[in-house]
XYZ file of C-alpha atoms in Angstrom:
125
model
C -0.108 0.005 0.271
C 1.103 3.611 -0.271
C 0.159 7.078 1.292
C -0.605 10.148 -0.643
C -0.168 13.544 0.753
C -0.985 16.652 -1.557
C 0.487 19.851 -1.542
C 0.866 22.952 -3.374
C -2.552 24.484 -3.558
C -3.566 28.346 -2.689
C -5.292 31.233 -3.858
C -4.360 32.568 -6.872
C -6.047 35.034 -9.726
C -7.710 33.756 -12.798
C -4.514 33.509 -15.702
C -1.967 32.352 -13.075
C -0.196 28.823 -12.468
C 0.324 26.991 -9.954
C 1.764 23.301 -9.678
C 0.480 20.871 -7.347
C 2.643 17.806 -6.144
C 2.010 14.621 -4.322
C 4.580 12.659 -2.661
C 4.019 9.013 -1.757
C 5.197 6.776 1.003
C 5.841 2.874 0.531
C 7.539 0.834 -1.725
C 6.799 0.208 -5.523
C 5.478 3.866 -6.250
C 6.656 3.132 -9.745
C 4.463 0.046 -10.543
C 0.896 2.237 -9.921
C -0.279 4.546 -12.554
C -1.496 7.798 -11.054
C -4.001 10.558 -11.418
C -5.679 14.088 -10.069
C -9.082 14.513 -9.255
C -10.832 17.497 -8.000
C -14.212 18.013 -6.107
C -15.657 21.453 -6.514
C -18.418 22.944 -3.810
C -21.883 20.764 -4.305
C -20.419 18.796 -7.392
C -19.313 15.376 -7.629
C -15.471 14.416 -7.886
C -13.974 14.930 -11.487
C -10.963 12.766 -12.892
C -8.652 15.322 -14.364
C -5.730 13.390 -15.612
C -4.142 10.021 -15.287
C -0.199 8.970 -16.179
C 0.625 5.470 -16.364
C 3.648 3.926 -14.428
C 6.197 4.474 -16.866
C 4.998 8.007 -17.515
C 5.131 7.649 -20.838
C 0.975 7.260 -20.955
C -1.316 10.341 -20.151
C -4.559 11.390 -20.284
C -6.688 14.363 -19.887
C -9.997 15.378 -19.192
C -11.324 17.802 -21.658
C -11.981 20.623 -19.465
C -8.618 20.301 -18.509
C -6.632 19.428 -21.998
C -3.997 22.023 -23.215
C -3.857 23.725 -20.112
C -3.035 21.342 -17.374
C 0.025 18.769 -17.565
C 0.522 15.554 -15.504
C 3.740 14.501 -14.606
C 5.821 11.916 -12.636
C 9.165 11.420 -10.827
C 9.330 8.063 -9.598
C 12.915 8.507 -7.865
C 11.461 11.422 -5.819
C 8.059 9.254 -5.257
C 6.117 11.856 -6.464
C 3.208 13.140 -9.023
C 2.732 16.644 -10.318
C 0.132 18.824 -11.514
C 1.069 22.013 -13.806
C -1.947 23.917 -14.029
C -1.732 27.460 -16.305
C -4.330 29.516 -17.632
C -6.421 29.085 -14.240
C -10.187 30.189 -14.305
C -12.459 30.539 -11.529
C -14.113 27.188 -12.964
C -10.947 25.545 -11.633
C -11.434 26.089 -8.227
C -11.760 22.646 -5.952
C -10.012 20.931 -3.614
C -7.734 18.583 -5.717
C -6.695 14.603 -4.669
C -3.984 12.931 -5.878
C -4.666 8.881 -6.281
C -3.058 5.741 -7.167
C -4.041 2.646 -9.296
C -2.026 -0.693 -9.003
C -0.736 -1.171 -12.176
C -3.396 -0.519 -14.372
C -3.680 2.243 -17.210
C -6.226 2.423 -20.233
C -6.563 5.965 -20.379
C -8.409 8.432 -18.271
C -8.955 6.432 -14.949
C -11.899 6.696 -12.902
C -12.900 7.093 -8.880
C -13.050 3.537 -9.204
C -10.025 2.280 -10.582
C -8.004 3.749 -7.763
C -6.928 1.916 -4.378
C -5.312 4.986 -2.727
C -5.904 8.657 -2.289
C -4.534 11.515 -0.788
C -6.381 14.293 1.635
C -6.414 16.854 -0.827
C -5.424 20.391 -1.243
C -7.603 23.404 -1.695
C -7.171 25.783 -5.025
C -8.881 29.172 -5.188
C -9.251 30.796 -8.847
C -10.643 34.509 -8.169
C -11.991 36.567 -11.189
């Protein structure tokens, strides 16, 4: 099993950028596919991006494609979400998650085995 801790959230203005980080503890980090989700107030949790264990394959939701980039550094047991051109609609709690050896595109909530606690991102208009 792994434990995940997100960081990097904050309050920004529309058009700004943020980079979220998620650090994992535990063994065999490189064997997991990783993803980022967000949940806005009153809405369901939304899958944003997934990256395979090798880092070669990446998928994105249409709402963030071209603005957000997921990456990973297995040596540091860390997955990142670079967020550019932020919009008010991006305001949400952002979560990272890990799926053991699974990748077939953008993964959904039920595909993941482990979850972080979340970090708040607030974008002002």
